[in-house]
Short mmCIF file of C-alpha atoms in Angstrom, two decimals:
data_model
loop_
_atom_site.label_atom_id
_atom_site.label_comp_id
_atom_site.label_asym_id
_atom_site.label_seq_id
_atom_site.Cartn_x
_atom_site.Cartn_y
_atom_site.Cartn_z
CA UNK A 94 -46.80 45.93 123.90
CA UNK A 95 -48.12 45.90 120.47
CA UNK A 96 -44.49 46.29 118.55
CA UNK A 97 -43.79 42.88 120.81
CA UNK A 98 -46.61 40.90 119.73
CA UNK A 99 -45.89 42.00 116.23
CA UNK A 100 -42.19 41.39 116.54
CA UNK A 101 -42.79 37.78 118.23
CA UNK A 102 -45.72 36.86 116.10
CA UNK A 103 -44.89 38.38 112.93
CA UNK A 104 -42.01 37.45 110.13
CA UNK A 105 -38.73 38.78 109.67
CA UNK A 106 -37.76 42.14 107.74
CA UNK A 107 -35.75 39.19 105.70
CA UNK A 108 -38.37 37.03 105.38
CA UNK A 109 -40.83 39.85 103.58
CA UNK A 110 -38.24 41.21 101.28
CA UNK A 111 -37.72 37.24 100.40
CA UNK A 112 -41.73 37.13 99.37
CA UNK A 113 -42.63 34.74 102.44
CA UNK A 114 -46.18 36.01 102.76
CA UNK A 115 -46.81 36.06 99.13
CA UNK A 116 -45.69 32.60 99.22
CA UNK A 117 -47.63 31.50 102.10
CA UNK A 118 -50.47 33.12 100.28
CA UNK A 119 -49.38 30.66 97.09
CA UNK A 120 -49.68 27.82 99.31
CA UNK A 121 -53.02 28.44 100.67
CA UNK A 122 -54.41 29.04 97.21
CA UNK A 123 -52.49 25.88 95.81
CA UNK A 124 -53.58 23.38 98.29
CA UNK A 125 -56.93 24.48 98.28
CA UNK A 126 -56.90 23.92 94.59
CA UNK A 127 -55.35 20.67 94.88
CA UNK A 128 -57.86 19.14 97.25
CA UNK A 129 -60.81 20.46 95.28
CA UNK A 130 -59.33 19.01 92.10
CA UNK A 131 -58.05 15.77 93.50
CA UNK A 132 -61.54 15.18 94.73
CA UNK A 133 -62.80 15.38 91.46
CA UNK A 134 -60.48 12.55 89.31
CA UNK A 135 -61.81 9.08 90.24
CA UNK A 136 -57.97 7.98 90.31
CA UNK A 137 -56.28 11.14 91.83
CA UNK A 138 -58.73 10.95 94.77
CA UNK A 139 -57.25 7.38 95.96
CA UNK A 140 -54.00 8.97 96.32
CA UNK A 141 -54.07 12.58 97.94
CA UNK A 142 -51.04 12.64 99.75
CA UNK A 143 -49.15 12.54 96.06
CA UNK A 144 -51.42 15.31 94.70
CA UNK A 145 -51.07 17.65 97.53
CA UNK A 146 -47.39 16.89 97.91
CA UNK A 147 -46.86 17.06 94.26
CA UNK A 148 -48.07 20.56 94.86
CA UNK A 149 -45.84 21.71 97.63
CA UNK A 150 -42.63 20.09 96.79
CA UNK A 151 -42.85 22.14 93.16
CA UNK A 152 -44.42 25.23 94.74
CA UNK A 153 -41.69 27.53 94.63
CA UNK A 154 -40.86 29.95 97.67
CA UNK A 155 -39.47 32.21 95.46
CA UNK A 156 -41.67 33.67 92.72
CA UNK A 157 -40.67 32.02 89.60
CA UNK A 158 -42.39 29.73 87.34
CA UNK A 159 -40.58 26.90 87.89
CA UNK A 160 -41.26 25.14 84.88
CA UNK A 161 -37.45 23.32 84.15
CA UNK A 162 -37.46 21.68 87.88
CA UNK A 163 -41.47 20.60 88.09
CA UNK A 164 -40.98 18.83 84.36
CA UNK A 165 -37.21 17.32 85.76
CA UNK A 166 -39.05 15.93 89.19
CA UNK A 167 -42.01 14.39 86.89
CA UNK A 168 -39.61 12.83 84.42
CA UNK A 169 -37.10 11.57 87.24
CA UNK A 170 -40.24 10.29 89.05
CA UNK A 171 -41.83 8.90 85.81
CA UNK A 172 -38.20 6.91 84.91
CA UNK A 173 -38.12 5.60 88.54
CA UNK A 174 -41.12 4.66 89.33
CA UNK A 175 -41.51 2.44 85.62
CA UNK A 176 -37.85 1.20 86.56
CA UNK A 177 -39.00 0.01 90.30
CA UNK A 178 -42.23 -1.64 88.90
CA UNK A 179 -40.35 -3.81 86.75
CA UNK A 180 -38.19 -4.64 89.19
CA UNK A 181 -40.95 -5.74 91.53
CA UNK A 182 -43.19 -7.67 88.58
CA UNK A 183 -39.90 -9.09 87.85
CA UNK A 184 -38.57 -10.40 91.50
CA UNK A 185 -41.34 -8.84 93.61
CA UNK A 186 -41.11 -7.11 96.56
CA UNK A 187 -37.83 -8.00 98.47
CA UNK A 188 -34.36 -6.22 99.68
CA UNK A 189 -33.27 -6.22 96.04
CA UNK A 190 -36.42 -5.10 94.13
CA UNK A 191 -36.33 -1.65 96.80
CA UNK A 192 -33.08 -1.55 96.73
CA UNK A 193 -32.17 -1.62 93.07
CA UNK A 194 -35.35 0.68 92.39
CA UNK A 195 -33.94 3.21 94.56
CA UNK A 196 -30.46 3.02 92.85
CA UNK A 197 -31.65 3.38 89.81
CA UNK A 198 -34.34 6.22 90.24
CA UNK A 199 -31.29 8.19 91.91
CA UNK A 200 -29.14 7.39 88.89
CA UNK A 201 -32.00 9.10 86.35
CA UNK A 202 -32.21 12.14 89.20
CA UNK A 203 -28.27 13.09 88.86
CA UNK A 204 -28.14 11.99 85.21
CA UNK A 205 -30.79 15.03 84.94
CA UNK A 206 -29.52 17.10 87.19
CA UNK A 207 -25.78 16.11 89.04
CA UNK A 208 -26.43 18.85 91.65
CA UNK A 209 -29.78 18.05 92.88
CA UNK A 210 -31.90 14.39 94.09
CA UNK A 211 -35.86 14.86 93.68
CA UNK A 212 -36.98 14.08 97.04
CA UNK A 213 -40.66 13.36 94.71
CA UNK A 214 -38.86 10.88 92.68
CA UNK A 215 -36.99 9.31 96.09
CA UNK A 216 -40.57 9.24 97.63
CA UNK A 217 -41.88 7.40 94.00
CA UNK A 218 -39.43 5.00 94.38
CA UNK A 219 -40.70 3.78 97.59
CA UNK A 220 -43.95 4.37 96.86
CA UNK A 221 -44.29 1.47 94.21
CA UNK A 222 -42.96 -1.35 96.85
CA UNK A 223 -45.00 -0.26 99.97
CA UNK A 224 -47.90 1.11 98.65
CA UNK A 225 -48.94 -1.55 95.52
CA UNK A 226 -52.63 -1.16 94.87
CA UNK A 227 -55.32 -3.69 94.53
CA UNK A 228 -57.41 -3.92 91.49
CA UNK A 229 -60.78 -4.71 90.82
CA UNK A 230 -59.96 -8.60 90.97
CA UNK A 231 -58.33 -7.97 94.48
CA UNK A 232 -54.94 -8.46 92.77
CA UNK A 233 -51.88 -6.38 93.40
CA UNK A 234 -51.19 -4.12 90.39
CA UNK A 235 -47.80 -2.26 89.71
CA UNK A 236 -49.61 -0.52 86.49
CA UNK A 237 -52.77 0.31 88.17
CA UNK A 238 -49.58 1.75 91.26
CA UNK A 239 -47.97 3.58 88.26
CA UNK A 240 -50.93 5.15 87.14
CA UNK A 241 -52.34 6.11 90.43
CA UNK A 242 -48.53 7.84 91.81
CA UNK A 243 -48.09 9.41 88.27
CA UNK A 244 -51.29 10.86 87.58
CA UNK A 245 -51.60 12.28 90.94
CA UNK A 246 -47.97 13.65 91.16
CA UNK A 247 -48.71 15.04 87.85
CA UNK A 248 -51.93 16.66 88.88
CA UNK A 249 -49.84 18.43 92.12
CA UNK A 250 -47.17 19.49 89.80
CA UNK A 251 -49.37 21.13 87.02
CA UNK A 252 -51.37 22.95 89.83
CA UNK A 253 -47.83 24.12 91.34
CA UNK A 254 -46.65 25.22 88.02
CA UNK A 255 -50.48 27.23 87.24
CA UNK A 256 -49.53 29.64 90.55
CA UNK A 257 -45.68 29.99 90.16
CA UNK A 258 -46.40 31.12 86.84
CA UNK A 259 -49.55 33.28 87.99
CA UNK A 260 -47.16 34.93 90.93
CA UNK A 261 -44.16 35.48 88.86
CA UNK A 262 -46.20 37.49 86.14
CA UNK A 263 -47.64 39.45 88.81
CA UNK A 264 -45.51 39.95 91.26
CA UNK A 265 -41.99 39.56 89.35
CA UNK A 266 -41.14 43.46 89.30
CA UNK A 267 -42.13 43.57 93.38
CA UNK A 268 -39.57 40.21 93.25
CA UNK A 269 -36.40 41.67 91.89
CA UNK A 270 -36.78 44.85 93.76
CA UNK A 271 -37.25 43.00 97.20
CA UNK A 272 -34.20 41.08 96.59
CA UNK A 273 -32.45 44.76 95.73
CA UNK A 274 -33.65 46.33 98.95
CA UNK A 275 -32.12 43.59 100.89
CA UNK A 276 -28.70 43.45 99.07
CA UNK A 277 -28.95 47.38 99.59
CA UNK A 278 -29.04 47.01 103.24
CA UNK A 279 -26.24 44.17 103.42
CA UNK A 280 -24.03 46.59 101.39
CA UNK A 281 -25.08 49.82 103.65
CA UNK A 282 -24.51 47.16 107.11
CA UNK A 283 -20.77 46.70 105.88
CA UNK A 284 -19.99 50.58 104.76
CA UNK A 285 -21.27 51.43 108.17
CA UNK A 286 -19.14 49.08 109.49
CA UNK A 287 -16.29 50.16 107.63
CA UNK A 288 -16.75 53.58 108.52
CA UNK A 289 -16.80 52.81 112.20
CA UNK A 290 -13.78 51.06 112.13
CA UNK A 291 -11.87 53.81 110.48
CA UNK A 292 -13.52 55.87 113.12
CA UNK A 293 -12.21 53.59 115.80
CA UNK A 294 -15.77 53.21 117.53
CA UNK A 295 -15.04 49.57 116.55
CA UNK A 296 -11.76 48.02 116.80
CA UNK A 297 -9.20 47.17 114.12
CA UNK A 298 -7.41 43.98 113.42
CA UNK A 299 -9.85 41.68 115.26
CA UNK A 300 -10.57 39.98 111.56
CA UNK A 301 -14.55 40.16 112.41
CA UNK A 302 -14.79 41.88 108.89
CA UNK A 303 -14.30 38.54 107.29
CA UNK A 304 -17.29 36.78 108.93
CA UNK A 305 -19.42 39.50 108.47
CA UNK A 306 -18.14 39.99 104.66
CA UNK A 307 -18.30 36.20 103.57
CA UNK A 308 -22.02 36.41 104.89
CA UNK A 309 -22.54 39.31 102.65
CA UNK A 310 -20.82 37.74 99.73
CA UNK A 311 -22.98 34.71 99.95
CA UNK A 312 -26.39 36.68 100.18
CA UNK A 313 -25.53 39.17 97.29
CA UNK A 314 -24.99 36.21 95.49
CA UNK A 315 -28.28 34.69 96.37
CA UNK A 316 -29.96 37.93 95.61
CA UNK A 317 -28.16 38.04 92.13
CA UNK A 318 -28.96 34.19 91.45
CA UNK A 319 -32.45 34.34 92.15
CA UNK A 320 -32.92 37.34 89.45
CA UNK A 321 -30.94 35.05 86.96
CA UNK A 322 -33.35 32.49 87.53
CA UNK A 323 -35.97 34.90 86.78
CA UNK A 324 -34.38 36.03 83.70
CA UNK A 325 -33.61 32.70 82.39
CA UNK A 326 -37.50 31.62 82.74
CA UNK A 327 -38.63 34.80 80.66
CA UNK A 328 -35.65 34.04 78.09
CA UNK A 329 -37.33 30.52 77.67
CA UNK A 330 -41.01 32.41 78.16
CA UNK A 331 -40.38 34.72 75.26
CA UNK A 332 -40.77 37.41 77.55
CA UNK A 333 -38.98 40.51 76.12
CA UNK A 334 -39.98 43.54 77.58
CA UNK A 335 -40.26 41.78 81.19
CA UNK A 336 -36.57 40.22 80.28
CA UNK A 337 -35.11 43.97 79.64
CA UNK A 338 -36.38 45.33 82.89
CA UNK A 339 -34.88 42.10 84.67
CA UNK A 340 -31.76 42.86 83.08
CA UNK A 341 -31.40 46.11 84.48
CA UNK A 342 -32.25 45.34 87.96
CA UNK A 343 -29.52 42.31 87.60
CA UNK A 344 -27.36 44.99 86.58
CA UNK A 345 -27.92 46.53 89.64
CA UNK A 346 -27.31 43.39 91.76
CA UNK A 347 -23.97 43.10 90.12
CA UNK A 348 -22.99 46.56 91.07
CA UNK A 349 -23.81 45.90 94.86
CA UNK A 350 -21.60 42.89 94.73
CA UNK A 351 -18.99 44.86 93.22
CA UNK A 352 -19.15 47.71 95.88
CA UNK A 353 -19.23 44.57 98.42
CA UNK A 354 -15.98 43.50 97.29
CA UNK A 355 -14.34 46.84 97.15
CA UNK A 356 -15.54 47.62 101.02
CA UNK A 357 -13.85 44.06 101.93
CA UNK A 358 -10.87 45.68 100.25
CA UNK A 359 -10.94 48.57 102.52
CA UNK A 360 -10.81 46.44 105.86
CA UNK A 361 -8.18 43.72 104.36
CA UNK A 362 -5.93 46.73 103.90
CA UNK A 363 -6.97 48.44 106.99
CA UNK A 364 -5.98 44.82 108.55
CA UNK A 365 -2.23 44.95 107.04
CA UNK A 366 -1.75 48.75 108.08
CA UNK A 367 -3.51 48.93 111.41
CA UNK A 368 -2.13 52.46 112.52
CA UNK A 369 -3.33 54.29 109.44
CA UNK A 370 -5.08 57.18 109.84
CA UNK A 371 -7.92 58.10 107.13
CA UNK A 372 -7.91 61.64 106.02
CA UNK A 373 -11.35 63.40 106.99
CA UNK A 374 -12.53 64.07 103.47
CA UNK A 375 -11.87 60.93 102.60
CA UNK A 376 -14.23 59.89 105.73
CA UNK A 377 -16.62 62.09 104.63
CA UNK A 378 -16.39 60.51 101.07
CA UNK A 379 -17.49 57.23 102.96
CA UNK A 380 -20.28 58.92 104.86
CA UNK A 381 -21.67 60.52 101.35
CA UNK A 382 -22.26 56.93 100.30
CA UNK A 383 -23.78 55.62 103.07
CA UNK A 384 -26.54 58.51 103.07
CA UNK A 385 -27.11 57.97 99.32
CA UNK A 386 -27.84 54.62 99.89
CA UNK A 387 -29.74 54.86 103.26
CA UNK A 388 -32.07 57.36 100.91
CA UNK A 389 -32.92 54.47 98.53
CA UNK A 390 -36.09 52.33 98.97
CA UNK A 391 -36.83 50.21 96.62
CA UNK A 392 -39.80 48.48 97.94
CA UNK A 393 -41.37 52.14 98.28
CA UNK A 394 -39.92 53.38 95.04
CA UNK A 395 -37.67 56.29 96.33
CA UNK A 396 -34.58 56.60 94.58
CA UNK A 397 -32.10 59.71 95.57
CA UNK A 398 -31.43 62.41 93.27
CA UNK A 399 -28.23 61.99 90.94
CA UNK A 400 -25.13 62.56 92.86
CA UNK A 401 -21.13 63.08 91.58
CA UNK A 402 -19.48 61.16 94.76
CA UNK A 403 -15.90 61.21 94.19
CA UNK A 404 -12.46 61.35 95.96
CA UNK A 405 -10.74 64.36 95.02
CA UNK A 406 -8.39 63.71 92.45
CA UNK A 407 -4.81 64.99 94.62
CA UNK A 408 -5.57 61.57 96.34
CA UNK A 409 -5.61 59.39 93.34
CA UNK A 410 -2.70 61.21 91.81
CA UNK A 411 -0.90 59.88 95.21
CA UNK A 412 -1.74 56.23 94.61
CA UNK A 413 -3.51 56.03 98.28
CA UNK A 414 -5.27 52.58 98.03
CA UNK A 415 -7.61 53.36 100.51
CA UNK A 416 -8.54 56.47 98.07
CA UNK A 417 -8.66 54.51 95.33
CA UNK A 418 -11.18 52.07 96.79
CA UNK A 419 -13.26 54.55 98.13
CA UNK A 420 -13.23 56.23 94.69
CA UNK A 421 -14.03 53.06 92.84
CA UNK A 422 -16.97 52.88 95.27
CA UNK A 423 -18.43 55.94 94.63
CA UNK A 424 -18.30 55.75 91.08
CA UNK A 425 -20.39 52.12 91.85
CA UNK A 426 -23.09 54.14 93.97
CA UNK A 427 -23.26 56.62 90.80
CA UNK A 428 -23.95 54.33 88.53
CA UNK A 429 -26.57 52.65 90.85
CA UNK A 430 -28.60 55.85 91.14
CA UNK A 431 -28.51 56.50 87.38
CA UNK A 432 -29.67 52.89 86.82
CA UNK A 433 -32.69 53.46 89.08
CA UNK A 434 -33.35 56.59 87.80
CA UNK A 435 -33.91 55.38 84.48
CA UNK A 436 -36.27 52.61 85.66
CA UNK A 437 -38.85 55.45 87.21
#
């Protein structure tokens, strides 16, 4: 009963491996800080929505600093707000100033990063036409509106960057290792699936492997890019010791991608030769790989002893394509364990 309640109310294993509990904690602290500090600034407390939105839009769900993203959003918002404000001063609030202001804001976003349009900048453009502030004389003031939006947003961004930085530095090692644990589990799923297909406990020739492995390839690319983002930020911040360690962890992530591709190749070969019977020794080699990866636990720092996984030479001499790929998988897994041993 307790297990069922825990499963219903708790987060998934994937969410834990992608630091969702830490993100919730970080959000709690950042929002509380944003509210408390925002209330201390006379101009910011007039627009707590912008402060809190600035916090949450720039708070990284992954444990990295997000400096570049935060600065880019602030620049895009500032330029977009200025352009929209000038249009409103010149033409008033009408369909022309609203639409052209939005287009200019989007243009600035795409100029900074063509892959991403900042929702913060979009909100800022709308804000400048729909939430115009009134000055002490009771007159609409674009300058006051601009200052209010940018100061409140800037405060939120700074608070988010502060907490991103703190959590990134405290938990960067766990961040990378949790991603590798996820990668290990994904690769294991592919290997176990392949072993079952070879043993005919799963049907052959159904092309079910394509969907499985395409999703796994995307997941492993995500893990690699997450670690790459962390590596980039440590490079910018000149954190050489942490960068060196993250580089080693990224090498392991790359090995997992290679193993997954080789496992996919085994299934592709099997599709073209569905009647092939894999020699027992090759099946055992694949099972040994599975055992080694099953005994690897990054979250609890459990590293298996060094192995000499391999395929017997006579299989390679006759050019058996299945043996060649299983042998390469063995070599890659040996390298994973070796690199993990050096990290201990």
